[in-house]
mmCIF file of C-alpha atoms and ligand atoms in Angstrom:
data_model
loop_
_atom_site.group_PDB
_atom_site.id
_atom_site.type_symbol
_atom_site.label_atom_id
_atom_site.label_comp_id
_atom_site.label_asym_id
_atom_site.label_seq_id
_atom_site.Cartn_x
_atom_site.Cartn_y
_atom_site.Cartn_z
ATOM 1 C CA UNK A 1 19.678 -4.859 9.097
ATOM 2 C CA UNK A 2 18.349 -1.740 8.661
ATOM 3 C CA UNK A 3 14.858 -2.310 10.538
ATOM 4 C CA UNK A 4 16.154 -4.121 13.607
ATOM 5 C CA UNK A 5 13.965 -3.619 16.518
ATOM 6 C CA UNK A 6 11.349 -1.908 14.358
ATOM 7 C CA UNK A 7 7.967 -3.088 14.616
ATOM 8 C CA UNK A 8 5.469 -2.611 11.565
ATOM 9 C CA UNK A 9 2.076 -3.054 10.486
ATOM 10 C CA UNK A 10 1.204 -3.647 6.664
ATOM 11 C CA UNK A 11 -2.579 -3.581 5.605
ATOM 12 C CA UNK A 12 -3.151 -6.125 2.969
ATOM 13 C CA UNK A 13 0.071 -7.238 3.691
ATOM 14 C CA UNK A 14 -0.937 -11.301 2.832
ATOM 15 C CA UNK A 15 -0.401 -11.027 -1.283
ATOM 16 C CA UNK A 16 1.332 -8.999 -3.679
ATOM 17 C CA UNK A 17 3.148 -6.158 -2.740
ATOM 18 C CA UNK A 18 2.284 -6.003 1.017
ATOM 19 C CA UNK A 19 3.720 -9.493 1.333
ATOM 20 C CA UNK A 20 6.547 -8.953 -0.602
ATOM 21 C CA UNK A 21 7.625 -5.977 2.151
ATOM 22 C CA UNK A 22 6.434 -8.190 4.733
ATOM 23 C CA UNK A 23 9.391 -10.463 3.963
ATOM 24 C CA UNK A 24 12.316 -7.548 3.231
ATOM 25 C CA UNK A 25 11.266 -6.152 6.663
ATOM 26 C CA UNK A 26 11.462 -9.322 8.456
ATOM 27 C CA UNK A 27 14.878 -9.818 6.728
ATOM 28 C CA UNK A 28 15.504 -6.360 7.604
ATOM 29 C CA UNK A 29 15.214 -7.070 11.765
ATOM 30 C CA UNK A 30 11.447 -5.816 11.852
ATOM 31 C CA UNK A 31 8.742 -7.866 13.326
ATOM 32 C CA UNK A 32 5.722 -7.660 11.087
ATOM 33 C CA UNK A 33 1.981 -7.493 11.358
ATOM 34 C CA UNK A 34 -0.008 -8.398 8.259
ATOM 35 C CA UNK A 35 -3.805 -7.683 7.937
ATOM 36 C CA UNK A 36 -6.507 -8.432 5.107
ATOM 37 C CA UNK A 37 -9.873 -9.975 5.219
ATOM 38 C CA UNK A 38 -9.241 -13.398 3.929
ATOM 39 C CA UNK A 39 -7.846 -15.198 6.995
ATOM 40 C CA UNK A 40 -6.239 -18.226 4.744
ATOM 41 C CA UNK A 41 -4.054 -15.957 2.782
ATOM 42 C CA UNK A 42 -2.306 -14.306 6.001
ATOM 43 C CA UNK A 43 -1.745 -17.817 7.241
ATOM 44 C CA UNK A 44 0.035 -18.928 4.181
ATOM 45 C CA UNK A 45 1.941 -15.651 3.830
ATOM 46 C CA UNK A 46 2.960 -15.920 7.843
ATOM 47 C CA UNK A 47 3.909 -19.575 7.306
ATOM 48 C CA UNK A 48 6.169 -18.957 4.401
ATOM 49 C CA UNK A 49 7.577 -15.988 6.437
ATOM 50 C CA UNK A 50 8.469 -18.178 8.975
ATOM 51 C CA UNK A 51 9.095 -16.105 12.487
ATOM 52 C CA UNK A 52 8.552 -12.420 13.365
ATOM 53 C CA UNK A 53 5.357 -12.088 12.059
ATOM 54 C CA UNK A 54 1.894 -11.857 13.658
ATOM 55 C CA UNK A 55 -1.359 -11.737 11.631
ATOM 56 C CA UNK A 56 -4.933 -10.844 11.884
ATOM 57 C CA UNK A 57 -8.338 -10.820 9.626
ATOM 58 C CA UNK A 58 -9.291 -7.791 9.632
ATOM 59 C CA UNK A 59 -11.105 -5.018 7.060
ATOM 60 C CA UNK A 60 -9.261 -1.665 7.025
ATOM 61 C CA UNK A 61 -12.806 0.034 6.239
ATOM 62 C CA UNK A 62 -14.298 -1.313 9.873
ATOM 63 C CA UNK A 63 -12.476 1.133 12.397
ATOM 64 C CA UNK A 64 -13.429 -1.700 15.096
ATOM 65 C CA UNK A 65 -11.733 -4.236 12.944
ATOM 66 C CA UNK A 66 -8.447 -1.868 13.137
ATOM 67 C CA UNK A 67 -8.525 -1.007 16.760
ATOM 68 C CA UNK A 68 -8.347 -4.518 17.069
ATOM 69 C CA UNK A 69 -5.420 -5.171 15.094
ATOM 70 C CA UNK A 70 -4.051 -2.446 17.458
ATOM 71 C CA UNK A 71 -5.070 -3.951 20.540
ATOM 72 C CA UNK A 72 -2.965 -7.154 19.271
ATOM 73 C CA UNK A 73 0.060 -4.932 18.253
ATOM 74 C CA UNK A 74 -0.406 -2.869 21.831
ATOM 75 C CA UNK A 75 -0.432 -6.455 24.163
ATOM 76 C CA UNK A 76 2.231 -7.939 22.131
ATOM 77 C CA UNK A 77 4.484 -5.228 21.463
ATOM 78 C CA UNK A 78 3.596 -2.130 23.379
ATOM 79 C CA UNK A 79 3.706 0.148 20.166
ATOM 80 C CA UNK A 80 4.373 0.415 16.493
ATOM 81 C CA UNK A 81 6.936 2.039 14.452
ATOM 82 C CA UNK A 82 6.028 1.653 10.861
ATOM 83 C CA UNK A 83 2.334 1.708 9.179
ATOM 84 C CA UNK A 84 2.142 0.478 6.069
ATOM 85 C CA UNK A 85 -1.315 1.560 4.421
ATOM 86 C CA UNK A 86 -1.140 -0.864 1.514
ATOM 87 C CA UNK A 87 -4.300 -2.257 1.296
ATOM 88 C CA UNK A 88 -6.431 -1.218 -1.777
ATOM 89 C CA UNK A 89 -8.533 -2.029 -4.654
ATOM 90 C CA UNK A 90 -9.880 -0.399 -7.771
ATOM 91 C CA UNK A 91 -11.188 -1.620 -11.207
ATOM 92 C CA UNK A 92 -11.796 -0.029 -14.391
ATOM 93 C CA UNK A 93 -15.024 1.444 -15.036
ATOM 94 C CA UNK A 94 -16.305 4.283 -17.390
ATOM 95 C CA UNK A 95 -17.254 7.277 -15.622
ATOM 96 C CA UNK A 96 -20.904 6.952 -16.950
ATOM 97 C CA UNK A 97 -21.298 3.550 -14.691
ATOM 98 C CA UNK A 98 -19.875 4.592 -11.316
ATOM 99 C CA UNK A 99 -22.390 4.356 -8.728
ATOM 100 C CA UNK A 100 -22.787 4.091 -4.882
ATOM 101 C CA UNK A 101 -21.683 0.636 -4.467
ATOM 102 C CA UNK A 102 -18.373 0.982 -6.848
ATOM 103 C CA UNK A 103 -18.018 3.955 -5.240
ATOM 104 C CA UNK A 104 -17.831 2.780 -1.922
ATOM 105 C CA UNK A 105 -16.028 -0.029 -2.428
ATOM 106 C CA UNK A 106 -13.362 1.739 -4.082
ATOM 107 C CA UNK A 107 -12.792 4.783 -1.631
ATOM 108 C CA UNK A 108 -13.726 3.239 1.380
ATOM 109 C CA UNK A 109 -10.694 0.503 1.012
ATOM 110 C CA UNK A 110 -8.320 3.108 -0.049
ATOM 111 C CA UNK A 111 -9.257 6.206 1.212
ATOM 112 C CA UNK A 112 -11.472 5.613 4.492
ATOM 113 C CA UNK A 113 -9.252 2.474 5.038
ATOM 114 C CA UNK A 114 -6.277 4.604 5.058
ATOM 115 C CA UNK A 115 -8.116 6.900 8.227
ATOM 116 C CA UNK A 116 -9.027 4.040 10.252
ATOM 117 C CA UNK A 117 -5.579 2.323 9.883
ATOM 118 C CA UNK A 118 -3.814 5.347 11.160
ATOM 119 C CA UNK A 119 -6.530 6.623 13.342
ATOM 120 C CA UNK A 120 -6.107 3.006 15.156
ATOM 121 C CA UNK A 121 -2.420 2.884 15.434
ATOM 122 C CA UNK A 122 -1.325 6.764 16.266
ATOM 123 C CA UNK A 123 -1.823 6.090 20.198
ATOM 124 C CA UNK A 124 0.748 3.315 19.824
ATOM 125 C CA UNK A 125 3.186 5.431 17.717
ATOM 126 C CA UNK A 126 6.158 7.439 18.923
ATOM 127 C CA UNK A 127 8.607 10.256 17.998
ATOM 128 C CA UNK A 128 10.757 8.852 14.926
ATOM 129 C CA UNK A 129 7.678 6.345 13.677
ATOM 130 C CA UNK A 130 6.599 6.847 10.262
ATOM 131 C CA UNK A 131 3.739 6.035 8.160
ATOM 132 C CA UNK A 132 3.826 5.055 4.320
ATOM 133 C CA UNK A 133 0.916 5.070 1.935
ATOM 134 C CA UNK A 134 0.673 2.922 -1.126
ATOM 135 C CA UNK A 135 -0.527 4.975 -3.762
ATOM 136 C CA UNK A 136 -0.013 4.799 -7.439
ATOM 137 C CA UNK A 137 1.528 6.201 -10.461
ATOM 138 C CA UNK A 138 -2.016 6.679 -11.958
ATOM 139 C CA UNK A 139 -2.138 9.487 -9.609
ATOM 140 C CA UNK A 140 0.271 11.555 -11.436
ATOM 141 C CA UNK A 141 -1.968 10.203 -14.696
ATOM 142 C CA UNK A 142 -5.166 10.807 -16.914
ATOM 143 C CA UNK A 143 -6.190 7.514 -17.484
ATOM 144 C CA UNK A 144 -9.425 6.914 -18.992
ATOM 145 C CA UNK A 145 -12.262 4.693 -17.213
ATOM 146 C CA UNK A 146 -9.876 4.354 -13.885
ATOM 147 C CA UNK A 147 -11.374 7.729 -12.561
ATOM 148 C CA UNK A 148 -12.251 6.383 -9.091
ATOM 149 C CA UNK A 149 -9.251 4.541 -8.425
ATOM 150 C CA UNK A 150 -7.335 7.563 -9.302
ATOM 151 C CA UNK A 151 -9.356 10.013 -7.123
ATOM 152 C CA UNK A 152 -8.819 7.483 -4.425
ATOM 153 C CA UNK A 153 -4.921 7.302 -4.815
ATOM 154 C CA UNK A 154 -4.973 11.127 -5.059
ATOM 155 C CA UNK A 155 -6.500 11.498 -2.020
ATOM 156 C CA UNK A 156 -4.136 9.109 -0.392
ATOM 157 C CA UNK A 157 -1.419 11.297 -1.651
ATOM 158 C CA UNK A 158 -2.792 14.600 -0.593
ATOM 159 C CA UNK A 159 -2.614 12.785 2.796
ATOM 160 C CA UNK A 160 1.159 12.648 2.827
ATOM 161 C CA UNK A 161 1.108 16.781 2.719
ATOM 162 C CA UNK A 162 -1.412 17.207 5.378
ATOM 163 C CA UNK A 163 -0.476 14.632 7.987
ATOM 164 C CA UNK A 164 2.797 15.556 7.646
ATOM 165 C CA UNK A 165 1.925 18.730 8.940
ATOM 166 C CA UNK A 166 -0.725 17.752 11.384
ATOM 167 C CA UNK A 167 1.748 15.364 12.995
ATOM 168 C CA UNK A 168 4.860 17.385 12.627
ATOM 169 C CA UNK A 169 4.548 18.118 16.655
ATOM 170 C CA UNK A 170 4.403 14.425 17.369
ATOM 171 C CA UNK A 171 7.434 13.732 15.089
ATOM 172 C CA UNK A 172 5.775 11.131 12.923
ATOM 173 C CA UNK A 173 6.963 11.290 9.203
ATOM 174 C CA UNK A 174 4.311 10.623 6.260
ATOM 175 C CA UNK A 175 5.295 9.572 2.932
ATOM 176 C CA UNK A 176 3.498 7.569 -0.075
ATOM 177 C CA UNK A 177 5.140 5.267 -2.448
ATOM 178 C CA UNK A 178 3.949 5.510 -5.960
ATOM 179 C CA UNK A 179 4.134 1.938 -7.422
ATOM 180 C CA UNK A 180 4.274 1.721 -11.422
ATOM 181 C CA UNK A 181 3.359 -1.477 -13.108
ATOM 182 C CA UNK A 182 3.825 -4.346 -10.948
ATOM 183 C CA UNK A 183 2.243 -7.389 -11.891
ATOM 184 C CA UNK A 184 0.148 -8.849 -8.672
ATOM 185 C CA UNK A 185 -2.938 -10.896 -8.323
ATOM 186 C CA UNK A 186 -4.809 -7.087 -8.324
ATOM 187 C CA UNK A 187 -2.707 -6.003 -11.503
ATOM 188 C CA UNK A 188 -3.966 -9.166 -13.768
ATOM 189 C CA UNK A 189 -6.987 -11.616 -13.180
ATOM 190 C CA UNK A 190 -9.134 -9.874 -10.658
ATOM 191 C CA UNK A 191 -9.207 -6.725 -12.914
ATOM 192 C CA UNK A 192 -11.209 -9.078 -15.124
ATOM 193 C CA UNK A 193 -8.279 -10.268 -17.804
ATOM 194 C CA UNK A 194 -7.229 -13.773 -18.719
ATOM 195 C CA UNK A 195 -3.460 -14.681 -17.972
ATOM 196 C CA UNK A 196 -2.580 -14.630 -21.562
ATOM 197 C CA UNK A 197 -4.347 -11.153 -22.368
ATOM 198 C CA UNK A 198 -2.332 -10.198 -19.017
ATOM 199 C CA UNK A 199 1.167 -11.450 -20.505
ATOM 200 C CA UNK A 200 0.171 -9.544 -23.694
ATOM 201 C CA UNK A 201 -0.591 -6.439 -21.808
ATOM 202 C CA UNK A 202 2.515 -6.658 -19.903
ATOM 203 C CA UNK A 203 4.700 -7.077 -22.995
ATOM 204 C CA UNK A 204 3.088 -3.978 -24.673
ATOM 205 C CA UNK A 205 3.598 -1.820 -21.562
ATOM 206 C CA UNK A 206 7.180 -3.009 -20.839
ATOM 207 C CA UNK A 207 7.770 -1.445 -24.150
ATOM 208 C CA UNK A 208 6.453 2.060 -23.198
ATOM 209 C CA UNK A 209 8.287 2.341 -19.789
ATOM 210 C CA UNK A 210 11.823 4.059 -20.062
ATOM 211 C CA UNK A 211 13.146 1.172 -17.388
ATOM 212 C CA UNK A 212 12.330 -1.144 -20.468
ATOM 213 C CA UNK A 213 10.137 -3.470 -17.974
ATOM 214 C CA UNK A 214 7.279 -3.271 -15.956
ATOM 215 C CA UNK A 215 8.371 -3.453 -12.077
ATOM 216 C CA UNK A 216 8.837 -6.230 -9.956
ATOM 217 C CA UNK A 217 7.476 -6.263 -6.170
ATOM 218 C CA UNK A 218 11.088 -6.037 -4.700
ATOM 219 C CA UNK A 219 11.303 -2.720 -6.475
ATOM 220 C CA UNK A 220 8.710 -1.755 -3.999
ATOM 221 C CA UNK A 221 9.964 -3.465 -1.250
ATOM 222 C CA UNK A 222 13.249 -1.864 -1.164
ATOM 223 C CA UNK A 223 11.702 1.515 -1.636
ATOM 224 C CA UNK A 224 9.318 0.523 1.193
ATOM 225 C CA UNK A 225 12.564 -0.303 3.550
ATOM 226 C CA UNK A 226 14.279 2.855 2.670
ATOM 227 C CA UNK A 227 11.092 5.257 3.608
ATOM 228 C CA UNK A 228 10.452 2.724 7.028
ATOM 229 C CA UNK A 229 14.130 3.030 7.835
ATOM 230 C CA UNK A 230 16.178 5.670 9.731
ATOM 231 C CA UNK A 231 17.999 6.319 6.351
ATOM 232 C CA UNK A 232 15.259 8.449 5.038
ATOM 233 C CA UNK A 233 14.820 10.172 8.746
ATOM 234 C CA UNK A 234 14.910 13.667 7.079
ATOM 235 C CA UNK A 235 12.448 12.487 4.073
ATOM 236 C CA UNK A 236 8.721 13.954 4.896
ATOM 237 C CA UNK A 237 5.918 14.787 2.855
ATOM 238 C CA UNK A 238 6.996 13.277 -0.136
ATOM 239 C CA UNK A 239 5.376 10.514 -2.890
ATOM 240 C CA UNK A 240 8.149 8.270 -3.960
ATOM 241 C CA UNK A 241 7.490 7.139 -7.410
ATOM 242 C CA UNK A 242 8.712 3.819 -8.152
ATOM 243 C CA UNK A 243 7.572 3.496 -11.711
ATOM 244 C CA UNK A 244 10.645 2.700 -14.219
ATOM 245 C CA UNK A 245 10.161 6.564 -15.372
ATOM 246 C CA UNK A 246 6.809 5.862 -16.679
ATOM 247 C CA UNK A 247 5.358 9.167 -15.104
ATOM 248 C CA UNK A 248 8.342 11.256 -16.269
ATOM 249 C CA UNK A 249 7.169 10.655 -20.040
ATOM 250 C CA UNK A 250 3.547 10.115 -20.023
ATOM 251 C CA UNK A 251 1.143 10.828 -22.140
ATOM 252 C CA UNK A 252 1.763 7.024 -23.394
ATOM 253 C CA UNK A 253 -1.296 4.779 -24.338
ATOM 254 C CA UNK A 254 -1.477 2.712 -21.737
HETATM 255 N N1 LIG B 1 0.203 -4.144 -8.944
HETATM 256 C C1 LIG B 1 0.352 -2.737 -9.216
HETATM 257 O O1 LIG B 1 0.335 -2.462 -10.448
HETATM 258 C C2 LIG B 1 0.064 -1.706 -8.315
HETATM 259 C C3 LIG B 1 0.428 -0.312 -8.769
HETATM 260 C C4 LIG B 1 0.089 0.495 -8.267
HETATM 261 C C5 LIG B 1 -0.566 0.902 -7.015
HETATM 262 N N2 LIG B 1 -0.499 -0.342 -6.375
HETATM 263 C C6 LIG B 1 -1.219 -0.570 -5.121
HETATM 264 O O2 LIG B 1 -0.361 -1.419 -4.368
HETATM 265 C C7 LIG B 1 -1.518 -2.250 -3.168
HETATM 266 C C8 LIG B 1 -1.384 -3.613 -2.968
HETATM 267 O O3 LIG B 1 -1.708 -4.047 -4.478
HETATM 268 P P1 LIG B 1 -1.263 -5.132 -5.008
HETATM 269 O O4 LIG B 1 -1.136 -5.276 -6.329
HETATM 270 O O5 LIG B 1 -0.551 -6.115 -4.180
HETATM 271 O O6 LIG B 1 -2.589 -6.203 -4.969
HETATM 272 P P2 LIG B 1 -3.017 -7.309 -3.980
HETATM 273 O O7 LIG B 1 -2.344 -8.626 -4.171
HETATM 274 O O8 LIG B 1 -4.554 -7.699 -4.595
HETATM 275 O O9 LIG B 1 -3.431 -6.750 -2.866
HETATM 276 C C9 LIG B 1 -3.825 -6.090 -2.257
HETATM 277 C C10 LIG B 1 -4.313 -6.725 -0.524
HETATM 278 O O10 LIG B 1 -5.476 -5.312 -0.013
HETATM 279 C C11 LIG B 1 -6.250 -6.724 0.843
HETATM 280 N N3 LIG B 1 -7.342 -5.632 0.968
HETATM 281 C C12 LIG B 1 -8.126 -5.555 -0.122
HETATM 282 N N4 LIG B 1 -9.417 -4.975 0.318
HETATM 283 C C13 LIG B 1 -9.128 -4.812 1.749
HETATM 284 C C14 LIG B 1 -9.925 -4.793 3.115
HETATM 285 N N5 LIG B 1 -11.257 -3.952 2.623
HETATM 286 N N6 LIG B 1 -9.190 -4.663 3.974
HETATM 287 C C15 LIG B 1 -8.167 -5.101 4.283
HETATM 288 N N7 LIG B 1 -7.352 -5.699 3.392
HETATM 289 C C16 LIG B 1 -8.077 -5.416 2.136
HETATM 290 C C17 LIG B 1 -6.087 -7.665 -0.051
HETATM 291 O O11 LIG B 1 -6.331 -8.740 0.856
HETATM 292 P P3 LIG B 1 -7.996 -9.415 1.060
HETATM 293 O O12 LIG B 1 -8.416 -9.160 0.075
HETATM 294 O O13 LIG B 1 -7.895 -10.790 1.939
HETATM 295 O O14 LIG B 1 -8.409 -8.299 2.047
HETATM 296 C C18 LIG B 1 -5.033 -7.927 -0.490
HETATM 297 O O15 LIG B 1 -3.806 -8.836 0.338
HETATM 298 C C19 LIG B 1 -2.823 -1.555 -3.580
HETATM 299 O O16 LIG B 1 -2.997 -0.681 -2.720
HETATM 300 C C20 LIG B 1 -2.608 -1.076 -4.993
HETATM 301 O O17 LIG B 1 -3.735 -0.439 -5.035
HETATM 302 C C21 LIG B 1 -0.565 -1.693 -7.376
#
């Protein structure tokens, strides 16, 4: 019970990595709120988790939505200890094809969404509470056709430093987890690949990673438990790569 008594918010907690983190957090004794835009996904996730979970449909790029989430947490719990900025999207688009719409879609969700999530929650965060940003191993790489997503994740990575300093007097820690290649809905079909293409791609990618396999959502959930718990009380301002060693041996052709 490494998170006993803690209250956590996980944006994008209805699917993929966020959902796995929510399950682990509840198992470790936390009360967890999950958000996302699709209420049906949140309800399914909350039903699967069973207890000690609340949810609310909310768009991270809408400050009013995030304030409503914070109001709900305040009314029900009074405070929040762990804020996980996990909601994120991206896609492969060549630099010559980036337009304002795509720029807004990716930047607003990842970057503005992290600001709004934290702005809404800060009044509920006390000493010893913690912010965790879900960045990406790609923020350490120079992958072609991924510049916008990587720029967004790099901005989030930089928040670990600036926010650590900005929030030091309040004794709020700020860290990031940079997942490697983790099969989830976003990493597959939603990037335009068929399930068969995705399986072949993952097999190839596994051969490139020192760990010999792509990651699993549980790898990220374990890291999120550590960074959310008091075990990491002296860990502040870092990006923890959970990538099987991929960034260490880059460049490879992904
Ligand atoms: N899978 C990987 O290999 C990998 C690697 C590195 C980093 N990541 C990062 O991990 C995070 C989770 O991704 P995932 O792989 O678990 O994919 P996922 O299952 O698609 O999760 C993304 C979540 O974000 C939510 N979301 C998207 N836009 C939102 C918005 N505007 N407001 C609120 N919620 C929003 C989605 O729910 P709704 O659509 O219902 O809003 C969804 O639940 C992302 O930040 C991603 O960039 C993933």
